[in-house]
Amino acid sequence: MRDEVDVRASREGAGLTQAEAAQAARISVATWRRAEDDLSMVSAKTRAAVERVLKTVKRKPQEKSPEAVKPAEHVRRLNMCFGTAGSSLTPATAAQLLVSSDQLVDLDAPDWAEQPAILDELPDAVRFRVHDNHAWYEMLADTFKDVAKRISAGVRPYPRTLAEEYVLHTALGEGKETWDDMPPWEYLEGLERRDNDGDWGGVAAELSRFPFGFPELTEDEIADHTGEDGRVRLSRLHPYRWWEPLDLALEEWRTAGRPGTVSQEFVARTLFDFIRNNLDIVDEIFEADLYGVDLDAARKTVLLRDATGFTAVFTVAHPDAVIPPRDNPFQAFVYASALIEYLFRTREEQRMAECGACGECEECDLGLSTTDDVAGRDSWRRLTGLNLSPTLIDVGDSENDFQGGNQAVGIRFNDSVVIRVTIAHVD
């Protein structure tokens, strides 16, 4: 077969979808697409697999095998085990996750130079630590296959390790991206459909311990740390420990080795993910001038960069820690007030704060709620233990443009966590 052969036309002539062809070739859908775009741009191994499929498959669109009269056993298992009442993991979304998990790993004997799919979503800090480590790559590839096998067996793929969390979120992203072009009922005869098919956010919230996606782990978070006994230990977030129990990794991360507490570093990290998940709301508060959101894990700060030349700095601290005001404390107060009202408080908390939930004013009108569209607020507050209604503290002297205080305005959640808001002008 020569390079000029039209792979797409040959596939369509055989009556195959891209997903079916990729499955037959034992490569990912993304790799099959690259082959359709330009066969010369894939590896010799992948090219041979594509050529084999196009030479051997003879099925036409109108032809159906005798087995197509009733659903195959694996389809019946998907129909039976998934799609229970109240669940976002329907038979179709489970099938899409299965295919994505399985086919993101191209071949049994991978050529890692041609295997970007399972590595593309790795955080940069993790990628630097495992660069060219083929043994680690192979363990991750095996995890993709294991997750696919669990779904195929009718088991809900709750992640048990950080590696499985990464697989789940990578497969969710692939499944969402290919959903409209290749819904699974087009290549799985007899697959049942549900009204809530394609609710990928619901699936993530239902299965994952990371409601805002797999975290973009930083070097500070995966670096070695010193325990209370003075011993230096490898962080449980380090990629070499991704196959240890997930609960242990999350507990170490959440408490920073101090059981019974939630570390400020963890609150800052999850605040960063929470804000990124609600950028439309935050951007509206910034009057559509927000152009960047960054995390400084070491300083426990989230930086919101405004296009007009300043940065709003959100620092997670203890209420007694001194974080002095910087530039324009009045603007810091405006942002803190808006974030409490539109992002952090629930509807009931806002009603109680404004009028004591009198039931008679506009604030109590259910139709005027401004907090119902916040994505993941309950998950974020439950994850961090910030369950009390947030309040503004240290607002300064309102008669003097909020000047004069030695503490920046803060959003206080409990006796141990406050988010201080300061403004830093960019020269």
GROMACS .gro file of C-alpha atoms in nm:
model
  427
    1MET     CA    1   0.000   0.000   0.000
    2ARG     CA    2   0.140   0.337  -0.099
    3ASP     CA    3   0.122   0.664   0.095
    4GLU     CA    4  -0.129   0.816  -0.145
    5VAL     CA    5  -0.400   0.561  -0.056
    6ASP     CA    6  -0.698   0.738   0.100
    7VAL     CA    7  -0.731   0.575   0.441
    8ARG     CA    8  -1.059   0.751   0.519
    9ALA     CA    9  -1.220   0.649   0.192
   10SER     CA   10  -1.104   0.288   0.234
   11ARG     CA   11  -1.243   0.274   0.587
   12GLU     CA   12  -1.578   0.423   0.486
   13GLY     CA   13  -1.594   0.187   0.191
   14ALA     CA   14  -1.558  -0.103   0.432
   15GLY     CA   15  -1.845   0.036   0.640
   16LEU     CA   16  -1.635   0.097   0.951
   17THR     CA   17  -1.649   0.383   1.195
   18GLN     CA   18  -1.319   0.528   1.315
   19ALA     CA   19  -1.370   0.359   1.651
   20GLU     CA   20  -1.428   0.018   1.491
   21ALA     CA   21  -1.127   0.055   1.263
   22ALA     CA   22  -0.906   0.167   1.551
   23GLN     CA   23  -1.022  -0.126   1.762
   24ALA     CA   24  -0.948  -0.370   1.480
   25ALA     CA   25  -0.601  -0.217   1.438
   26ARG     CA   26  -0.548  -0.212   1.816
   27ILE     CA   27  -0.457   0.154   1.816
   28SER     CA   28  -0.623   0.458   1.966
   29VAL     CA   29  -0.888   0.658   1.784
   30ALA     CA   30  -0.654   0.959   1.796
   31THR     CA   31  -0.380   0.760   1.622
   32TRP     CA   32  -0.624   0.632   1.359
   33ARG     CA   33  -0.723   0.992   1.291
   34ARG     CA   34  -0.358   1.085   1.241
   35ALA     CA   35  -0.326   0.800   0.994
   36GLU     CA   36  -0.630   0.926   0.803
   37ASP     CA   37  -0.480   1.275   0.790
   38ASP     CA   38  -0.139   1.156   0.670
   39LEU     CA   39  -0.033   0.793   0.676
   40SER     CA   40   0.331   0.889   0.641
   41MET     CA   41   0.321   1.072   0.977
   42VAL     CA   42   0.264   0.759   1.189
   43SER     CA   43   0.519   0.493   1.284
   44ALA     CA   44   0.591   0.192   1.065
   45LYS     CA   45   0.426  -0.030   1.327
   46THR     CA   46   0.106   0.177   1.327
   47ARG     CA   47   0.107   0.200   0.949
   48ALA     CA   48   0.129  -0.178   0.922
   49ALA     CA   49  -0.167  -0.216   1.158
   50VAL     CA   50  -0.376   0.029   0.952
   51GLU     CA   51  -0.287  -0.145   0.627
   52ARG     CA   52  -0.374  -0.484   0.773
   53VAL     CA   53  -0.722  -0.366   0.870
   54LEU     CA   54  -0.794  -0.203   0.534
   55LYS     CA   55  -0.678  -0.512   0.344
   56THR     CA   56  -0.866  -0.772   0.545
   57VAL     CA   57  -1.198  -0.613   0.643
   58LYS     CA   58  -1.466  -0.678   0.380
   59ARG     CA   59  -1.785  -0.583   0.565
   60LYS     CA   60  -2.023  -0.338   0.393
   61PRO     CA   61  -2.252  -0.093   0.574
   62GLN     CA   62  -2.570  -0.288   0.496
   63GLU     CA   63  -2.424  -0.624   0.600
   64LYS     CA   64  -2.485  -0.756   0.950
   65SER     CA   65  -2.351  -1.069   1.110
   66PRO     CA   66  -2.598  -1.325   1.249
   67GLU     CA   67  -2.485  -1.229   1.599
   68ALA     CA   68  -2.619  -0.875   1.546
   69VAL     CA   69  -2.977  -0.994   1.591
   70LYS     CA   70  -2.935  -0.966   1.968
   71PRO     CA   71  -2.685  -0.775   2.179
   72ALA     CA   72  -2.354  -0.945   2.240
   73GLU     CA   73  -2.276  -1.068   2.589
   74HIS     CA   74  -2.049  -0.772   2.673
   75VAL     CA   75  -2.322  -0.528   2.561
   76ARG     CA   76  -2.582  -0.706   2.772
   77ARG     CA   77  -2.344  -0.679   3.067
   78LEU     CA   78  -2.309  -0.303   3.014
   79ASN     CA   79  -2.689  -0.267   2.994
   80MET     CA   80  -2.739  -0.466   3.313
   81CYS     CA   81  -2.461  -0.324   3.531
   82PHE     CA   82  -2.475   0.046   3.449
   83GLY     CA   83  -2.747   0.310   3.431
   84THR     CA   84  -2.912   0.256   3.768
   85ALA     CA   85  -3.146   0.527   3.895
   86GLY     CA   86  -2.964   0.845   3.990
   87SER     CA   87  -2.636   0.742   3.826
   88SER     CA   88  -2.464   0.937   3.549
   89LEU     CA   89  -2.265   0.630   3.449
   90THR     CA   90  -2.507   0.495   3.188
   91PRO     CA   91  -2.442   0.192   2.965
   92ALA     CA   92  -2.336   0.430   2.686
   93THR     CA   93  -2.098   0.641   2.897
   94ALA     CA   94  -1.953   0.323   3.049
   95ALA     CA   95  -1.897   0.186   2.698
   96GLN     CA   96  -1.729   0.510   2.592
   97LEU     CA   97  -1.502   0.500   2.897
   98LEU     CA   98  -1.418   0.137   2.826
   99VAL     CA   99  -1.321   0.207   2.465
  100SER     CA  100  -1.127   0.521   2.560
  101SER     CA  101  -0.934   0.346   2.839
  102ASP     CA  102  -0.850   0.051   2.619
  103GLN     CA  103  -0.762   0.230   2.299
  104LEU     CA  104  -0.560   0.515   2.447
  105VAL     CA  105  -0.296   0.242   2.473
  106ASP     CA  106  -0.210   0.179   2.109
  107LEU     CA  107  -0.030  -0.152   2.099
  108ASP     CA  108   0.076  -0.436   2.329
  109ALA     CA  109   0.442  -0.364   2.254
  110PRO     CA  110   0.435   0.016   2.238
  111ASP     CA  111   0.681   0.239   2.063
  112TRP     CA  112   0.685   0.520   2.319
  113ALA     CA  113   0.795   0.775   2.061
  114GLU     CA  114   0.461   0.708   1.890
  115GLN     CA  115   0.255   0.674   2.208
  116PRO     CA  116   0.163   1.025   2.324
  117ALA     CA  117  -0.201   0.960   2.408
  118ILE     CA  118  -0.164   0.823   2.762
  119LEU     CA  119   0.109   1.073   2.851
  120ASP     CA  120  -0.039   1.395   2.710
  121GLU     CA  121  -0.234   1.487   3.023
  122LEU     CA  122   0.049   1.433   3.270
  123PRO     CA  123   0.128   1.739   3.485
  124ASP     CA  124   0.457   1.896   3.378
  125ALA     CA  125   0.622   1.823   3.711
  126VAL     CA  126   0.531   1.455   3.679
  127ARG     CA  127   0.645   1.441   3.317
  128PHE     CA  128   0.987   1.577   3.416
  129ARG     CA  129   1.021   1.311   3.689
  130VAL     CA  130   0.932   1.013   3.464
  131HIS     CA  131   1.080   1.132   3.135
  132ASP     CA  132   1.193   0.836   2.924
  133ASN     CA  133   1.117   0.592   3.207
  134HIS     CA  134   0.969   0.311   2.996
  135ALA     CA  135   0.904   0.088   3.297
  136TRP     CA  136   0.681   0.360   3.445
  137TYR     CA  137   0.510   0.411   3.109
  138GLU     CA  138   0.435   0.039   3.086
  139MET     CA  139   0.285   0.034   3.436
  140LEU     CA  140   0.060   0.325   3.337
  141ALA     CA  141  -0.037   0.149   3.013
  142ASP     CA  142  -0.127  -0.162   3.214
  143THR     CA  143  -0.345   0.053   3.438
  144PHE     CA  144  -0.539   0.182   3.136
  145LYS     CA  145  -0.600  -0.179   3.032
  146ASP     CA  146  -0.699  -0.280   3.386
  147VAL     CA  147  -0.957  -0.003   3.412
  148ALA     CA  148  -1.102  -0.109   3.076
  149LYS     CA  149  -1.125  -0.470   3.196
  150ARG     CA  150  -1.308  -0.367   3.513
  151ILE     CA  151  -1.567  -0.173   3.314
  152SER     CA  152  -1.604  -0.462   3.069
  153ALA     CA  153  -1.671  -0.691   3.364
  154GLY     CA  154  -1.951  -0.462   3.482
  155VAL     CA  155  -1.756  -0.309   3.773
  156ARG     CA  156  -1.786   0.062   3.842
  157PRO     CA  157  -1.433   0.201   3.799
  158TYR     CA  158  -1.391   0.385   4.128
  159PRO     CA  159  -1.021   0.481   4.138
  160ARG     CA  160  -0.819   0.300   4.402
  161THR     CA  161  -0.487   0.472   4.326
  162LEU     CA  162  -0.358   0.799   4.185
  163ALA     CA  163  -0.271   0.611   3.867
  164GLU     CA  164  -0.634   0.503   3.827
  165GLU     CA  165  -0.749   0.861   3.894
  166TYR     CA  166  -0.525   0.976   3.611
  167VAL     CA  167  -0.659   0.703   3.382
  168LEU     CA  168  -1.019   0.792   3.465
  169HIS     CA  169  -0.978   1.163   3.390
  170THR     CA  170  -0.779   1.098   3.073
  171ALA     CA  171  -1.044   0.855   2.951
  172LEU     CA  172  -1.320   1.099   3.046
  173GLY     CA  173  -1.154   1.367   2.836
  174GLU     CA  174  -1.114   1.134   2.538
  175GLY     CA  175  -1.469   1.004   2.574
  176LYS     CA  176  -1.615   1.354   2.588
  177GLU     CA  177  -1.409   1.466   2.286
  178THR     CA  178  -1.520   1.174   2.066
  179TRP     CA  179  -1.879   1.148   2.194
  180ASP     CA  180  -2.054   1.353   1.927
  181ASP     CA  181  -1.860   1.202   1.636
  182MET     CA  182  -1.870   0.841   1.754
  183PRO     CA  183  -2.141   0.768   2.013
  184PRO     CA  184  -2.105   0.407   2.130
  185TRP     CA  185  -2.450   0.294   2.015
  186GLU     CA  186  -2.328   0.337   1.660
  187TYR     CA  187  -2.077   0.055   1.698
  188LEU     CA  188  -2.231  -0.154   1.978
  189GLU     CA  189  -2.551  -0.324   1.862
  190GLY     CA  190  -2.822  -0.330   2.128
  191LEU     CA  191  -2.661  -0.079   2.365
  192GLU     CA  192  -2.933   0.089   2.569
  193ARG     CA  193  -2.962   0.467   2.575
  194ARG     CA  194  -3.060   0.693   2.866
  195ASP     CA  195  -3.185   1.050   2.892
  196ASN     CA  196  -2.870   1.153   3.080
  197ASP     CA  197  -2.621   1.000   2.836
  198GLY     CA  198  -2.315   1.219   2.793
  199ASP     CA  199  -2.322   1.381   3.140
  200TRP     CA  200  -1.944   1.372   3.174
  201GLY     CA  201  -1.937   1.616   3.464
  202GLY     CA  202  -2.180   1.394   3.649
  203VAL     CA  203  -1.968   1.086   3.581
  204ALA     CA  204  -1.655   1.261   3.712
  205ALA     CA  205  -1.836   1.377   4.026
  206GLU     CA  206  -1.976   1.029   4.082
  207LEU     CA  207  -1.654   0.832   4.040
  208SER     CA  208  -1.359   1.058   4.116
  209ARG     CA  209  -1.214   1.202   4.434
  210PHE     CA  210  -1.102   1.501   4.225
  211PRO     CA  211  -1.423   1.682   4.124
  212PHE     CA  212  -1.237   1.937   3.907
  213GLY     CA  213  -1.022   1.696   3.709
  214PHE     CA  214  -0.684   1.541   3.777
  215PRO     CA  215  -0.476   1.802   3.962
  216GLU     CA  216  -0.190   1.978   3.784
  217LEU     CA  217   0.056   1.865   4.051
  218THR     CA  218   0.346   2.103   4.109
  219GLU     CA  219   0.707   2.030   4.199
  220ASP     CA  220   0.641   2.159   4.551
  221GLU     CA  221   0.362   1.906   4.595
  222ILE     CA  222   0.548   1.598   4.473
  223ALA     CA  223   0.887   1.684   4.626
  224ASP     CA  224   1.038   1.493   4.919
  225HIS     CA  225   0.926   1.612   5.261
  226THR     CA  226   1.043   1.582   5.620
  227GLY     CA  227   0.809   1.406   5.859
  228GLU     CA  228   0.747   1.486   6.223
  229ASP     CA  229   1.012   1.227   6.314
  230GLY     CA  230   1.272   1.418   6.110
  231ARG     CA  231   1.299   1.153   5.839
  232VAL     CA  232   1.291   1.257   5.473
  233ARG     CA  233   1.028   1.070   5.277
  234LEU     CA  234   0.917   1.050   4.918
  235SER     CA  235   0.582   1.225   4.882
  236ARG     CA  236   0.288   0.993   4.820
  237LEU     CA  237   0.206   1.222   4.528
  238HIS     CA  238   0.536   1.135   4.359
  239PRO     CA  239   0.467   0.939   4.040
  240TYR     CA  240   0.669   0.642   4.168
  241ARG     CA  241   0.403   0.601   4.440
  242TRP     CA  242   0.097   0.638   4.219
  243TRP     CA  243   0.004   0.271   4.266
  244GLU     CA  244  -0.025   0.291   4.644
  245PRO     CA  245  -0.371   0.324   4.807
  246LEU     CA  246  -0.540   0.648   4.707
  247ASP     CA  247  -0.675   0.717   5.056
  248LEU     CA  248  -0.322   0.729   5.198
  249ALA     CA  249  -0.204   0.974   4.932
  250LEU     CA  250  -0.505   1.201   4.980
  251GLU     CA  251  -0.476   1.195   5.359
  252GLU     CA  252  -0.107   1.290   5.348
  253TRP     CA  253  -0.177   1.566   5.096
  254ARG     CA  254  -0.483   1.697   5.277
  255THR     CA  255  -0.329   1.706   5.625
  256ALA     CA  256   0.039   1.763   5.541
  257GLY     CA  257   0.122   1.495   5.796
  258ARG     CA  258  -0.084   1.657   6.074
  259PRO     CA  259  -0.387   1.431   6.125
  260GLY     CA  260  -0.712   1.606   6.209
  261THR     CA  261  -0.626   1.926   6.024
  262VAL     CA  262  -0.653   2.048   5.666
  263SER     CA  263  -0.332   2.201   5.539
  264GLN     CA  264  -0.335   2.551   5.396
  265GLU     CA  265  -0.142   2.420   5.096
  266PHE     CA  266  -0.425   2.177   5.018
  267VAL     CA  267  -0.689   2.449   5.054
  268ALA     CA  268  -0.490   2.670   4.812
  269ARG     CA  269  -0.457   2.386   4.560
  270THR     CA  270  -0.827   2.300   4.567
  271LEU     CA  271  -0.920   2.671   4.560
  272PHE     CA  272  -0.717   2.702   4.239
  273ASP     CA  273  -0.903   2.408   4.082
  274PHE     CA  274  -1.239   2.537   4.207
  275ILE     CA  275  -1.181   2.883   4.055
  276ARG     CA  276  -1.067   2.736   3.724
  277ASN     CA  277  -1.384   2.530   3.716
  278ASN     CA  278  -1.592   2.849   3.750
  279LEU     CA  279  -1.395   3.089   3.534
  280ASP     CA  280  -1.711   3.228   3.373
  281ILE     CA  281  -1.833   3.355   3.711
  282VAL     CA  282  -1.493   3.487   3.819
  283ASP     CA  283  -1.435   3.656   3.484
  284GLU     CA  284  -1.768   3.835   3.520
  285ILE     CA  285  -1.655   3.966   3.860
  286PHE     CA  286  -1.339   4.092   3.689
  287GLU     CA  287  -1.553   4.258   3.421
  288ALA     CA  288  -1.428   4.020   3.150
  289ASP     CA  289  -1.066   4.131   3.195
  290LEU     CA  290  -0.936   3.815   3.361
  291TYR     CA  291  -0.668   3.654   3.147
  292GLY     CA  292  -0.478   3.414   3.373
  293VAL     CA  293  -0.510   3.204   3.688
  294ASP     CA  294  -0.198   3.058   3.851
  295LEU     CA  295  -0.110   2.863   4.165
  296ASP     CA  296   0.193   2.926   4.384
  297ALA     CA  297   0.175   2.617   4.600
  298ALA     CA  298   0.479   2.708   4.810
  299ARG     CA  299   0.326   3.043   4.911
  300LYS     CA  300  -0.027   2.903   4.937
  301THR     CA  301  -0.156   3.165   4.696
  302VAL     CA  302  -0.379   3.175   4.389
  303LEU     CA  303  -0.305   3.458   4.145
  304LEU     CA  304  -0.580   3.606   3.926
  305ARG     CA  305  -0.420   3.824   3.659
  306ASP     CA  306  -0.621   4.111   3.515
  307ALA     CA  307  -0.558   4.242   3.165
  308THR     CA  308  -0.563   4.604   3.287
  309GLY     CA  309  -0.234   4.561   3.473
  310PHE     CA  310  -0.283   4.417   3.820
  311THR     CA  311  -0.302   4.083   3.995
  312ALA     CA  312  -0.549   3.982   4.264
  313VAL     CA  313  -0.363   3.763   4.513
  314PHE     CA  314  -0.559   3.511   4.722
  315THR     CA  315  -0.351   3.386   5.014
  316VAL     CA  316  -0.470   3.098   5.233
  317ALA     CA  317  -0.362   3.162   5.591
  318HIS     CA  318  -0.457   3.132   5.957
  319PRO     CA  319  -0.681   3.423   6.068
  320ASP     CA  320  -0.410   3.544   6.308
  321ALA     CA  321  -0.135   3.550   6.046
  322VAL     CA  322  -0.059   3.905   5.933
  323ILE     CA  323  -0.109   3.961   5.560
  324PRO     CA  324  -0.091   4.340   5.515
  325PRO     CA  325  -0.288   4.526   5.247
  326ARG     CA  326  -0.105   4.618   4.929
  327ASP     CA  327  -0.224   4.832   4.639
  328ASN     CA  328  -0.587   4.946   4.623
  329PRO     CA  329  -0.742   4.778   4.929
  330PHE     CA  330  -1.083   4.904   4.825
  331GLN     CA  331  -1.067   4.697   4.505
  332ALA     CA  332  -0.960   4.398   4.713
  333PHE     CA  333  -1.273   4.450   4.925
  334VAL     CA  334  -1.490   4.466   4.612
  335TYR     CA  335  -1.353   4.135   4.482
  336ALA     CA  336  -1.376   3.963   4.819
  337SER     CA  337  -1.738   4.075   4.861
  338ALA     CA  338  -1.835   3.961   4.511
  339LEU     CA  339  -1.665   3.624   4.549
  340ILE     CA  340  -1.846   3.556   4.875
  341GLU     CA  341  -2.183   3.641   4.719
  342TYR     CA  342  -2.146   3.481   4.378
  343LEU     CA  343  -1.905   3.193   4.436
  344PHE     CA  344  -1.851   3.078   4.794
  345ARG     CA  345  -2.191   3.107   4.964
  346THR     CA  346  -2.489   2.884   4.902
  347ARG     CA  347  -2.829   3.041   4.837
  348GLU     CA  348  -2.940   2.980   5.196
  349GLU     CA  349  -2.620   3.126   5.338
  350GLN     CA  350  -2.659   3.439   5.128
  351ARG     CA  351  -3.020   3.483   5.239
  352MET     CA  352  -2.922   3.447   5.604
  353ALA     CA  353  -2.639   3.698   5.565
  354GLU     CA  354  -2.849   3.960   5.387
  355CYS     CA  355  -3.180   3.953   5.568
  356GLY     CA  356  -3.189   3.663   5.810
  357ALA     CA  357  -3.395   3.467   5.556
  358CYS     CA  358  -3.698   3.686   5.620
  359GLY     CA  359  -3.890   3.529   5.335
  360GLU     CA  360  -4.029   3.862   5.216
  361CYS     CA  361  -3.751   4.050   5.035
  362GLU     CA  362  -3.605   4.011   4.687
  363GLU     CA  363  -3.303   3.827   4.826
  364CYS     CA  364  -3.540   3.556   4.944
  365ASP     CA  365  -3.704   3.526   4.604
  366LEU     CA  366  -3.588   3.189   4.473
  367GLY     CA  367  -3.590   3.324   4.121
  368LEU     CA  368  -3.320   3.580   4.202
  369SER     CA  369  -3.058   3.341   4.335
  370THR     CA  370  -2.708   3.415   4.205
  371THR     CA  371  -2.537   3.107   4.345
  372ASP     CA  372  -2.711   2.812   4.180
  373ASP     CA  373  -2.478   2.788   3.880
  374VAL     CA  374  -2.157   2.740   4.079
  375ALA     CA  375  -1.996   2.412   3.972
  376GLY     CA  376  -1.852   2.195   4.246
  377ARG     CA  377  -1.890   2.433   4.540
  378ASP     CA  378  -2.033   2.166   4.769
  379SER     CA  379  -1.762   1.919   4.664
  380TRP     CA  380  -1.489   2.177   4.726
  381ARG     CA  381  -1.614   2.273   5.070
  382ARG     CA  382  -1.666   1.909   5.167
  383LEU     CA  383  -1.317   1.818   5.041
  384THR     CA  384  -1.153   2.096   5.243
  385GLY     CA  385  -1.379   2.082   5.548
  386LEU     CA  386  -1.478   2.449   5.499
  387ASN     CA  387  -1.839   2.386   5.588
  388LEU     CA  388  -1.927   2.707   5.775
  389SER     CA  389  -2.076   3.006   5.595
  390PRO     CA  390  -1.793   3.238   5.488
  391THR     CA  391  -1.780   3.594   5.623
  392LEU     CA  392  -1.578   3.907   5.547
  393ILE     CA  393  -1.325   4.015   5.809
  394ASP     CA  394  -1.081   4.306   5.844
  395VAL     CA  395  -1.254   4.527   5.590
  396GLY     CA  396  -1.066   4.833   5.713
  397ASP     CA  397  -1.195   5.189   5.752
  398SER     CA  398  -1.486   5.233   5.509
  399GLU     CA  399  -1.484   5.609   5.565
  400ASN     CA  400  -1.123   5.632   5.452
  401ASP     CA  401  -1.139   5.421   5.137
  402PHE     CA  402  -1.056   5.108   5.336
  403GLN     CA  403  -0.712   5.237   5.435
  404GLY     CA  404  -0.540   5.213   5.768
  405GLY     CA  405  -0.574   4.846   5.865
  406ASN     CA  406  -0.272   4.622   5.914
  407GLN     CA  407  -0.460   4.319   5.780
  408ALA     CA  408  -0.580   4.266   5.426
  409VAL     CA  409  -0.950   4.198   5.383
  410GLY     CA  410  -1.024   3.832   5.434
  411ILE     CA  411  -1.285   3.567   5.358
  412ARG     CA  412  -1.308   3.362   5.674
  413PHE     CA  413  -1.443   3.006   5.668
  414ASN     CA  414  -1.359   2.884   6.019
  415ASP     CA  415  -1.121   2.942   6.309
  416SER     CA  416  -0.821   2.812   6.117
  417VAL     CA  417  -0.869   2.917   5.751
  418VAL     CA  418  -0.904   3.260   5.594
  419ILE     CA  419  -0.843   3.367   5.234
  420ARG     CA  420  -0.676   3.710   5.231
  421VAL     CA  421  -0.729   3.923   4.920
  422THR     CA  422  -0.466   4.176   4.810
  423ILE     CA  423  -0.402   4.369   4.490
  424ALA     CA  424  -0.059   4.396   4.330
  425HIS     CA  425  -0.008   4.636   4.041
  426VAL     CA  426   0.213   4.516   3.758
  427ASP     CA  427   0.479   4.767   3.658
   0.00000   0.00000   0.00000
